[in-house]
mmCIF file of C-alpha atoms in Angstrom:
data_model
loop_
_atom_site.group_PDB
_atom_site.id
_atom_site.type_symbol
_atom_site.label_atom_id
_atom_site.label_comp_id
_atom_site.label_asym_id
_atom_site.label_seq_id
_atom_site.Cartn_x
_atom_site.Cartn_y
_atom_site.Cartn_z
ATOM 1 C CA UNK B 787 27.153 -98.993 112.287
ATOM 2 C CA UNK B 788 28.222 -100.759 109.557
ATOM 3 C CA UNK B 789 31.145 -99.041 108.372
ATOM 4 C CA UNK B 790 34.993 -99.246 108.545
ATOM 5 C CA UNK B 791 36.218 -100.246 112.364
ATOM 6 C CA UNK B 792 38.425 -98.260 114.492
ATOM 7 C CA UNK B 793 40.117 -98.313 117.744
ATOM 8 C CA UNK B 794 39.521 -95.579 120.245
ATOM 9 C CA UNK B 795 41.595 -94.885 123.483
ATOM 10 C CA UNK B 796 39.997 -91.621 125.453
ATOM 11 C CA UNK B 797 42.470 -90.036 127.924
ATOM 12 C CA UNK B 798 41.678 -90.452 131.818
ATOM 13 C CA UNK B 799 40.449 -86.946 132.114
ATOM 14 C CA UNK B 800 37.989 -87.440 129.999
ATOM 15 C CA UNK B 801 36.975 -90.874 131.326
ATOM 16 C CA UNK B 802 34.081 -89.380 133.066
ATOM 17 C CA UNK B 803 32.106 -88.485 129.385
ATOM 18 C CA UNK B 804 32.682 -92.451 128.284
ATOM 19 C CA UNK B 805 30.903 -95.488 129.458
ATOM 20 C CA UNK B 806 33.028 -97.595 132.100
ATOM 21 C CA UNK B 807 33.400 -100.267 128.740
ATOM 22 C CA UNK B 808 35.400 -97.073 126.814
ATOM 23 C CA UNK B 809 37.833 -96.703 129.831
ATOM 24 C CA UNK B 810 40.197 -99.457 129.113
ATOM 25 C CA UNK B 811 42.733 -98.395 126.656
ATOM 26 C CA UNK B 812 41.773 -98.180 122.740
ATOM 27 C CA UNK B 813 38.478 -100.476 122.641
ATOM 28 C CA UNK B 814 36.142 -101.247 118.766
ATOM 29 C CA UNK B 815 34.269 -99.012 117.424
ATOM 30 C CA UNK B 816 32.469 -98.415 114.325
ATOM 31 C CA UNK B 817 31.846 -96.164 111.943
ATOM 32 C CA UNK B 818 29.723 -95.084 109.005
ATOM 33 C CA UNK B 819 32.222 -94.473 106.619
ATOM 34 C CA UNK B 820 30.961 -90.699 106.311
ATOM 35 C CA UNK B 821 30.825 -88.774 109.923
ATOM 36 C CA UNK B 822 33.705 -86.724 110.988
ATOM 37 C CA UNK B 823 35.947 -87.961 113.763
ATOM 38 C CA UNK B 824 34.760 -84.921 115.412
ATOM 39 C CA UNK B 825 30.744 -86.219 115.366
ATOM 40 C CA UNK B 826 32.194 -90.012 116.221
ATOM 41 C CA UNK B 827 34.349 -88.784 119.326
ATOM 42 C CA UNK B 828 31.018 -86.430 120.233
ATOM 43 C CA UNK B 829 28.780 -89.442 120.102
ATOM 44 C CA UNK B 830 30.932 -90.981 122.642
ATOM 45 C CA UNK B 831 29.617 -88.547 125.034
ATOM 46 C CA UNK B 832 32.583 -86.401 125.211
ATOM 47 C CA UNK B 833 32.247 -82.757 124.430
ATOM 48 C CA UNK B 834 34.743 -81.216 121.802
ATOM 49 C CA UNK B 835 35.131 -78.241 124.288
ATOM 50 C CA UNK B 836 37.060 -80.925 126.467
ATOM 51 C CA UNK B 837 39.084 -82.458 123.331
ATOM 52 C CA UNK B 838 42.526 -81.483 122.762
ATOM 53 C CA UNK B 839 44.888 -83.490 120.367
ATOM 54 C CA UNK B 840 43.305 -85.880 118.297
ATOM 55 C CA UNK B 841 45.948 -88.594 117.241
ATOM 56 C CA UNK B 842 45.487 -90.973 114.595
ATOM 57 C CA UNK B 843 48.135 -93.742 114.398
ATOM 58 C CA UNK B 844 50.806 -91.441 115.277
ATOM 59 C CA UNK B 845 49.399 -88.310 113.868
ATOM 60 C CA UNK B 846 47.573 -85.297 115.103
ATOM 61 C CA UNK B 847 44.569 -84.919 113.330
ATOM 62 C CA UNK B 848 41.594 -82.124 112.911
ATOM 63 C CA UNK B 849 38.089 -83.246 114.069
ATOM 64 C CA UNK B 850 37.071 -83.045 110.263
ATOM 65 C CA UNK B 851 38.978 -85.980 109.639
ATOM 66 C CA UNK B 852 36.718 -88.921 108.252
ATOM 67 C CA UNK B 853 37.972 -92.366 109.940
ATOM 68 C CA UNK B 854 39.173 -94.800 107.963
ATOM 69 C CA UNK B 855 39.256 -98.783 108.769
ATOM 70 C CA UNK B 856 41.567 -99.745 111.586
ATOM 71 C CA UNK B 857 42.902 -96.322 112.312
ATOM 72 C CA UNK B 858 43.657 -96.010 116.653
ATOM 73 C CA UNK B 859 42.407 -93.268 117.470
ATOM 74 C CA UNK B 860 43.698 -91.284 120.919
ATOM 75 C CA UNK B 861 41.660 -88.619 122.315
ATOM 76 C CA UNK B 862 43.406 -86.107 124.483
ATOM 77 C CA UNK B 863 42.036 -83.293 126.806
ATOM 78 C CA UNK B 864 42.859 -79.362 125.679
ATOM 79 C CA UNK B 865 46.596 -78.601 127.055
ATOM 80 C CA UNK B 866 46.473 -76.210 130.168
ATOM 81 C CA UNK B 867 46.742 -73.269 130.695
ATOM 82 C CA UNK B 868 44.307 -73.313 127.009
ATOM 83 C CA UNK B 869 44.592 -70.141 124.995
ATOM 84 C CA UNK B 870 41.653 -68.598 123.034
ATOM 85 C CA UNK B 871 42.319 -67.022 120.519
ATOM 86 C CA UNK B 872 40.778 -63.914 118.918
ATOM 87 C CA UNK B 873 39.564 -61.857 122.171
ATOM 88 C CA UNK B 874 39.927 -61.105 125.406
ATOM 89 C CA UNK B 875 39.653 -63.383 128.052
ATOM 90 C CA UNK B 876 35.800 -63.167 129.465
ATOM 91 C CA UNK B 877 33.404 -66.179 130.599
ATOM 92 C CA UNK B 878 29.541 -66.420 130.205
ATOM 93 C CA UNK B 879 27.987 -68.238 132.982
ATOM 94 C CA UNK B 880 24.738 -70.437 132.690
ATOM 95 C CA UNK B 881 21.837 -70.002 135.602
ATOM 96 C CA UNK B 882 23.258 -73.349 137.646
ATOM 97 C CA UNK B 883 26.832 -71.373 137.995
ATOM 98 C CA UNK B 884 26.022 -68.298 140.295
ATOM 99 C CA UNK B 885 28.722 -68.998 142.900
ATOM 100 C CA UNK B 886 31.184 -69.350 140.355
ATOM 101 C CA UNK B 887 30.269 -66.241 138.521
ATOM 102 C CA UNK B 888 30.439 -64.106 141.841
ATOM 103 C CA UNK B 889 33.812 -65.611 142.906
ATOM 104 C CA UNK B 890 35.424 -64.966 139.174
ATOM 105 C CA UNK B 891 34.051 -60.948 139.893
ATOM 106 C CA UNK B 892 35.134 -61.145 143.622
ATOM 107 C CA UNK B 893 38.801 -61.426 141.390
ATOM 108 C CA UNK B 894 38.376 -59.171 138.984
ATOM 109 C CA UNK B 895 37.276 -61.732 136.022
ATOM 110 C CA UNK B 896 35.275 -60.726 133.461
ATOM 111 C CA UNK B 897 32.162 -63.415 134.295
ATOM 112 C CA UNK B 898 28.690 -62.759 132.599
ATOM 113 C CA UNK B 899 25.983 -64.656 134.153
ATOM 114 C CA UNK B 900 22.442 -65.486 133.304
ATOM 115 C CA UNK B 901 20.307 -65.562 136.314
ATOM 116 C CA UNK B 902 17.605 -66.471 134.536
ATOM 117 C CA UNK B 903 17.479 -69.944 132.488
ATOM 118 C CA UNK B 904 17.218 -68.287 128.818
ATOM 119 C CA UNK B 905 17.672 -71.067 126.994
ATOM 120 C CA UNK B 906 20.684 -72.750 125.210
ATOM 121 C CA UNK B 907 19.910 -71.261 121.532
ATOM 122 C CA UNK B 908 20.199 -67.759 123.927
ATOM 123 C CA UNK B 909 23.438 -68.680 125.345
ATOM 124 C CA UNK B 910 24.952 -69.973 122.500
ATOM 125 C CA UNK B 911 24.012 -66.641 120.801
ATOM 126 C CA UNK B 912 25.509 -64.286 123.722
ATOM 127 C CA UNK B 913 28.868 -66.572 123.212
ATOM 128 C CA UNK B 914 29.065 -65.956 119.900
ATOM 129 C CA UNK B 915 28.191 -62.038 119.824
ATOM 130 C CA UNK B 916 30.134 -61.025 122.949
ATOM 131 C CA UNK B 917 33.061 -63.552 122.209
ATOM 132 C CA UNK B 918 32.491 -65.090 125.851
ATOM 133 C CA UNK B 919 33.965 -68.665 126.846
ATOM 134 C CA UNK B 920 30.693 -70.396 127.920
ATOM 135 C CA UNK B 921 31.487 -72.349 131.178
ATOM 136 C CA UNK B 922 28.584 -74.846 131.749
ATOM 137 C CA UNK B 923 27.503 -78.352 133.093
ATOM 138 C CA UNK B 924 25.598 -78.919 130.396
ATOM 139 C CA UNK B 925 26.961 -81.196 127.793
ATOM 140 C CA UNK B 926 24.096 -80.431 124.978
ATOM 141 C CA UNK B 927 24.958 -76.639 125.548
ATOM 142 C CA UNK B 928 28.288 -77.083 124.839
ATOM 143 C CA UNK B 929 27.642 -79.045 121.517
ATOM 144 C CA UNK B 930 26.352 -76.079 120.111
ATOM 145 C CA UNK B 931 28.148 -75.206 117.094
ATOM 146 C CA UNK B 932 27.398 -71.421 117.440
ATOM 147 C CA UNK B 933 29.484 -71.214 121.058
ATOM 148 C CA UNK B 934 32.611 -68.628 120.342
ATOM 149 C CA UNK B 935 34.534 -71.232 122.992
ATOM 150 C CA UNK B 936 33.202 -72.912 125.386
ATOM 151 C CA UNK B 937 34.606 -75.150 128.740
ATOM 152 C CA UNK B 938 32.747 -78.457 131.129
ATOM 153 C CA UNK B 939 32.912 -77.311 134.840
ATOM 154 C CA UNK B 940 33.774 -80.726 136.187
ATOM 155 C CA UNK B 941 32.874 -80.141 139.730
ATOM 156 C CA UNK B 942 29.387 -79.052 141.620
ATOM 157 C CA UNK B 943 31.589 -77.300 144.648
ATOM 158 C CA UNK B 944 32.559 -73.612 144.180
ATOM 159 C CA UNK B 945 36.080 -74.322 145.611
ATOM 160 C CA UNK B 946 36.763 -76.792 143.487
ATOM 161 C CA UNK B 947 34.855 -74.998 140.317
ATOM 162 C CA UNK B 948 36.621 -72.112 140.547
ATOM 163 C CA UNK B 949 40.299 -73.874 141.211
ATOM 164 C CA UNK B 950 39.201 -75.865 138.049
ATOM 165 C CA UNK B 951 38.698 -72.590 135.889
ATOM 166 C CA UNK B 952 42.020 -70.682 137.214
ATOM 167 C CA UNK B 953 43.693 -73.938 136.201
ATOM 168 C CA UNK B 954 42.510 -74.386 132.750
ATOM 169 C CA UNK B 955 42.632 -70.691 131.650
ATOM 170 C CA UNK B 956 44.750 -68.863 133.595
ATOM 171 C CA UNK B 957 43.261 -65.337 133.875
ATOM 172 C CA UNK B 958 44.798 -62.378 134.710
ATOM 173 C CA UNK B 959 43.286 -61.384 138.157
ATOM 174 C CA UNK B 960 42.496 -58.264 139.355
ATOM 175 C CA UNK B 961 40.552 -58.654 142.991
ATOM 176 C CA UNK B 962 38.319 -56.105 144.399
ATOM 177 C CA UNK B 963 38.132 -54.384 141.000
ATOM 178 C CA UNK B 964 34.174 -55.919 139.978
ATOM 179 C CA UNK B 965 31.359 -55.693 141.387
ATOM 180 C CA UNK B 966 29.674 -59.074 142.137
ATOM 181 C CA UNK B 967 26.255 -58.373 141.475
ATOM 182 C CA UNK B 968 26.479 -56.989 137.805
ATOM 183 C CA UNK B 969 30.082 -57.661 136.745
ATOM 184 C CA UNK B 970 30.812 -53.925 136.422
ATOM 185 C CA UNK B 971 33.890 -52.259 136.783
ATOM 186 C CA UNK B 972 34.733 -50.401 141.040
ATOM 187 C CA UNK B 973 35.393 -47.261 141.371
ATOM 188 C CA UNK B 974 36.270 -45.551 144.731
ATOM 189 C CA UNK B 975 33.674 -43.812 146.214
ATOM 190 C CA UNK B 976 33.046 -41.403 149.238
ATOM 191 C CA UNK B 977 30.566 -41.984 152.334
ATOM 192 C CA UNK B 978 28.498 -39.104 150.912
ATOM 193 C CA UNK B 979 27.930 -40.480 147.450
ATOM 194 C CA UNK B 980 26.462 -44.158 148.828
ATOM 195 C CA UNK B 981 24.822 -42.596 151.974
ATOM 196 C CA UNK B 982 21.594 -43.960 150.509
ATOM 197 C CA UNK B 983 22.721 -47.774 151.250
ATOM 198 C CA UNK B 984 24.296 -47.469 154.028
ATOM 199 C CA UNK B 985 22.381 -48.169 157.670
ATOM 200 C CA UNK B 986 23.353 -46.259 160.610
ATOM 201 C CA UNK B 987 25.782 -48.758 162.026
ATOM 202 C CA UNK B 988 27.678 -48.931 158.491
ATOM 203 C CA UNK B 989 28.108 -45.129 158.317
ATOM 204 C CA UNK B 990 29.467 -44.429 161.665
ATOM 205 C CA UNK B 991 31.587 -47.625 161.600
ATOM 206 C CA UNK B 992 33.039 -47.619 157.845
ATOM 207 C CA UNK B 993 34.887 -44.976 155.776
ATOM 208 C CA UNK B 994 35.865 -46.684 152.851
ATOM 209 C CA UNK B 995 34.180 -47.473 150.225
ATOM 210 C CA UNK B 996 33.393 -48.651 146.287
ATOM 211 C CA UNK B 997 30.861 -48.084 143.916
ATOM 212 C CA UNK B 998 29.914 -50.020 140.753
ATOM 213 C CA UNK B 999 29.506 -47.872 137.644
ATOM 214 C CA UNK B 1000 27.422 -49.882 136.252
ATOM 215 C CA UNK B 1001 24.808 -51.056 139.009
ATOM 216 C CA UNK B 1002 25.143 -48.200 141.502
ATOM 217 C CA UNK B 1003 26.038 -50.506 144.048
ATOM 218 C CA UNK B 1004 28.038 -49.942 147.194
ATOM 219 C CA UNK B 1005 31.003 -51.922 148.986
ATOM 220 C CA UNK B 1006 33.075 -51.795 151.910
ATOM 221 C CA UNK B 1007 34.948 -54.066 154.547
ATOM 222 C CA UNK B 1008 31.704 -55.637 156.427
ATOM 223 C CA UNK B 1009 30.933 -58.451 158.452
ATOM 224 C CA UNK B 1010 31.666 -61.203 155.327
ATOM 225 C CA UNK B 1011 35.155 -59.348 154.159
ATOM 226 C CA UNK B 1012 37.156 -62.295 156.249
ATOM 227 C CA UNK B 1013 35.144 -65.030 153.721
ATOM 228 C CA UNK B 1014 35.677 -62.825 150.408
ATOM 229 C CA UNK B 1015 39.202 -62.263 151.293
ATOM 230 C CA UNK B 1016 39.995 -65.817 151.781
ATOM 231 C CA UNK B 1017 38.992 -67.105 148.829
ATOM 232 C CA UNK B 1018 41.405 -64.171 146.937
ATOM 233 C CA UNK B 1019 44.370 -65.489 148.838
ATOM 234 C CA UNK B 1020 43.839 -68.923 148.063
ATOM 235 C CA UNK B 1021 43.470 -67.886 144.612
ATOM 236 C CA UNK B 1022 46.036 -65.549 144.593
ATOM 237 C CA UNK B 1023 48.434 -68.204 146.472
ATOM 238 C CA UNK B 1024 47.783 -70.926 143.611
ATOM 239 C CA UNK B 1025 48.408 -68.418 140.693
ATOM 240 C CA UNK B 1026 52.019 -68.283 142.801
ATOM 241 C CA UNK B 1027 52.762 -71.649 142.792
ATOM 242 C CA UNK B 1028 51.827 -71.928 139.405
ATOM 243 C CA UNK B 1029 54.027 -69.544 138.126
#
């Protein structure tokens, strides 16, 4: 480019989004005199779902902001926990996130997931029309401009996924209360009414159980409750400490 020259310093978190040449403090960079410093920092590489402040010789800035010649630019990553504004706090999940997705129902989060690879036009679309925070590896999805909110998942372990997500937004959590199939809502249920599911071992063994209302589905203590309820308390014990 050919236009005015600025500096630009991106914050360590989002070091990972920048060639190893952007990671030294505020390094060259031109411009073309016309693009926002919203399209500039997103040509870098780094989503704007991962951009907090942007600071401009001092200054906070918005992203439509058109560089000027030897501005500094500092790009910071969104504050945590992040608010979003304008609805209630629910996640849509893309096909590569199905752990994730069961271990935000196992708490009671309100996790949409697509099974299924629909597409990122799709996506984008169910963001926007259900108000959904789109949680994704995929850096072109989450340039999409029609996203109601959207968040990087850093990591490719579960643990560490779902730590990330608790982190960053905070949610209220309500375990035991989803069901982890279909993301509908528990309700208690008696032997009688999930009879059909149940083998003979289960029935004469178990006398508890849930239902979902949306899927049918049946639950109850059974051989992988130990697992499930582990990674609760882990949860639960980190929303403690963060408190």
């Amino acid at each position: 480019m050919n236009g005015p020259e600025i500096h630009v310093e991106v914050a360590p978190a989002l070091h990972l989004f920048v060639p190893s040449a952007r990671r030294a403090g505020a390094t060259p960079l031109g411009t073309d005199g016309v693009s926002t410093l919203g399209h500039v920092i997103e040509s870098l590489g780094v989503p704007l779902t991962e951009v907090g402040a942007l600071v401009v010789d001092g200054h906070e800035v918005p992203v439509s902001h058109i560089p000027k010649a030897g501005e500094t630019v500092r790009v910071r990553p969104v504050d945590r926990p992040q608010q979003v504004p304008g609805a209630p706090l629910r996640f849509l999940l893309d096909v590569h996130l199905g752990t994730l997705a069961r271990r935000l129902r196992l708490l009671g989060v309100d996790a949409a997931y697509e099974s299924t690879d629909i597409g990122d036009p799709a996506l984008a679309a169910r963001s926007a029309a259900e108000r959904r925070v789109m949680l994704s590896r995929d850096r072109g999805l989450l340039r999409r401009r029609e996203l109601w909110a959207g968040a990087f998942v850093y990591s490719t372990r579960p643990d560490d996924q779902l730590q990330d997500v608790l982190d960053r937004f905070a949610p209220d959590l309500a375990p035991w209360t989803r069901c982890t199939a279909c993301n509908g809502l528990l309700r208690q249920a008696t032997k009688e009414e999930v009879a059909g599911q149940l083998k003979g071992g289960t029935q004469r063994s178990y006398d508890v159980f849930a239902q979902c209302t949306g899927c049918g589905r049946a639950y109850w203590k059974g051989a992988h409750h130990d697992q499930l309820e582990a990674v609760v308390e882990r949860a639960l014990s980190m929303r403690a400490q963060g408190d």
